[in-house]
Amino acid sequence: MYRYAALILLLSCGIAHGIQVNATDKGGKLCIYADIMVNFSVSYETTENKSETVVFQFPANATAKGSMCDDNSSTLNITFGEGHSWSLNFSRGGEKYAADSIVFVYNLMDKTLFPNAKSNDTKKTVVVKPHIVDIGLDTCYSCKSTEVIEAEDKSVNQTLWNVIIQAFVTNGTKSDKLTVCAADKPTPAPTTPSTTAGPTTTAGPTTTVGPTPTLPTPNSGNYNVTTSVNGTVCLLASFGLRIGVKQGDKYEEMNLEPNTTTVSGWCAVNTSELTLVSGTMKIVFTFTNDSKKFHLQALNATGKTSSGAAFSEGNSSLNLWQASLSSSYMCNNEQNFSIDGNLNVFTFNLRVQPFAVKAGVFSTADECFLDSDLSFLVPIAVGVALSFLIILVLISYLIGRRKSRTGYQSV
Ligand SMILES: *[C@@H]1O[C@H](CO)[C@@H](O)[C@H](O)[C@H]1NC(C)=O
Ligand SMILES: *[C@@H]1O[C@H](CO)[C@@H](O)[C@H](O)[C@H]1NC(C)=O
Ligand SMILES: *[C@@H]1O[C@H](CO)[C@@H](O)[C@H](O)[C@H]1NC(C)=O
Ligand SMILES: *[C@@H]1O[C@H](CO)[C@@H](O)[C@H](O)[C@H]1NC(C)=O
Ligand SMILES: *[C@@H]1O[C@H](CO)[C@@H](O)[C@H](O)[C@H]1NC(C)=O
Ligand SMILES: *[C@@H]1O[C@H](CO)[C@@H](O)[C@H](O)[C@H]1NC(C)=O
Ligand SMILES: *[C@@H]1O[C@H](CO)[C@@H](O)[C@H](O)[C@H]1NC(C)=O
Ligand SMILES: *[C@@H]1O[C@H](CO)[C@@H](O)[C@H](O)[C@H]1NC(C)=O
Ligand SMILES: *[C@@H]1O[C@H](CO)[C@@H](O)[C@H](O)[C@H]1NC(C)=O
Ligand SMILES: *[C@@H]1O[C@H](CO)[C@@H](O)[C@H](O)[C@H]1NC(C)=O
């Protein structure tokens, strides 16, 4: 009987060696199983006003007390040491489940973990989003690869690896089926469909690896920045945005979804900045005031592709979207820009005004060449140049013929 149980253990969920915790439901049945390794890296301020960084893992005495399981959501809550806790929230939709967030609460008064900490904060909290998604119901999620999750304020990094988790366990028995994370799979064949990036696109279109864009035109969003001084709008922006990221031989395009995007930024006399965050994607636009004109000086993008691989690309010496200072820049046509070798940016129905905004509305627009009435001249100009070339060749041919004929006559 025991041997049988051990065999089941080996078969189900595989083996790992981190902290192993079980959570049970009200009836005492297993509902979440986890075997995970986490390296915490926490930086804090000491009484000498210095920044100190400590690295630690779960101690052996960590417990899963306070976990809870429901039909459609459940929480694995690991408590350890002097008042620290780490919880992972799962939700279920149809035949899939995913981890929505990690809430890490730590007690800076714990002098063994945080010697000489200045703060008295006993419940310092960071919330981050792991990339633990698309797990088939009644399967174990398995990921040996590391995933580094950085807190927004950079105070905490959590490195997860050797992760084995099953939430929504049925009948109190772990599953012997695995959902292996993308990072553990050998480089996927080009036909393997992968879902688009972003936390909300569960039913979104699928993109395949390759240069052909299959995404719909991104929706346009209005992104305004207000001054902290009196709350008036100091930067206006409105556009649909797509980015294309190259990693090795893989290329992936992602649309920015306006209704899940948070906007922030600031305006100063010579510089304005617009920051857009959606899911793991963060894009920073930096505009410069050149006294008479303005332009987009820098564009930085960080995030994760659908396979969970992190990217960070940017260029701080751009000269795009130039317009006079008292007006806005507009381009309704699709534009694409190569920001650096690995980042492309596509804009749709673009209009921006990063300086001199009056009464919260756009000033007159300087329109891009593609939108202008003159852009139709380009194919005409090419045609004219081509015909001219043909005529030139024809004339030189005729002259050549005549010359050679006169040549024969003179002999
Ligand atoms: C985790 O931290 C330990 C030391 O605390 C280190 O040896 C190990 O390499 C770290 N692992 C990862 C994946 O960062
Ligand atoms: C640390 O900084 C605070 C103000 O930020 C100051 O009052 C205090 O004297 C400083 N302490 C040391 C040890 O420098
Ligand atoms: C922290 O607590 C000590 C006493 O426990 C107190 O003297 C100090 O002012 C507190 N510091 C802060 C930042 O609240
Ligand atoms: C987290 O990782 C980033 C990037 O590797 C690093 O710059 C930062 O110092 C780290 N923060 C902590 C608290 O370890
Ligand atoms: C708000 O503050 C900005 C400077 O930060 C100033 O230029 C603007 O005139 C102010 N607007 C109002 C309505 O006070
Ligand atoms: C975002 O907008 C799309 C269509 O524009 C809609 O289908 C989706 O439900 C919206 N999502 C949220 C979270 O509002
Ligand atoms: C732009 O910069 C010039 C100085 O170079 C300054 O005089 C002007 O006020 C700035 N304009 C705005 C809108 O900040
Ligand atoms: C803005 O730039 C102008 C010249 O480019 C400079 O004289 C001025 O000091 C700058 N203003 C600020 C606030 O940096
Ligand atoms: C953008 O990235 C460049 C390097 O690529 C860096 O120097 C710059 O500080 C970044 N700017 C912002 C606003 O993150
Ligand atoms: C960018 O636009 C140019 C035309 O303006 C087009 O030839 C090129 O294929 C586009 N690049 C991408 C990646 O769509």
Coordinates of N, CA and C and ligand atoms in Angstrom, one line a residue, residues 39 55-57 146 159 161, ligand 1:
N39 N 13.9 32.6 -4.9 CA 15.0 33.4 -4.3 C 14.4 34.8 -4.2
V55 N 19.4 38.4 0.2 CA 18.9 37.4 -0.6 C 18.5 36.2 0.3
F56 N 17.3 35.7 0.2 CA 16.9 34.5 1.0 C 15.9 33.7 0.3
Q57 N 15.7 32.5 0.8 CA 14.7 31.6 0.3 C 13.7 31.2 1.4
T146 N 14.0 29.5 -14.9 CA 13.9 30.6 -14.0 C 13.0 31.7 -14.6
T159 N 12.9 35.3 -7.9 CA 13.3 34.4 -8.9 C 12.6 33.1 -8.6
W161 N 11.9 29.1 -9.7 CA 12.4 28.1 -10.6 C 12.0 26.7 -10.0
Ligands
LIG1 C1 19.3 31.4 -5.5 O1 20.1 31.9 -4.4 C2 21.2 31.0 -4.1 C3 22.0 31.6 -2.9 O2 21.1 32.2 -2.0 C4 22.1 30.9 -5.3 O3 23.2 30.0 -5.0 C5 21.3 30.4 -6.5 O4 22.2 30.4 -7.6 C6 20.2 31.3 -6.7 N1 19.4 30.7 -7.8 C7 18.9 31.5 -8.8 C8 18.2 30.7 -9.8 O5 19.0 32.7 -8.8

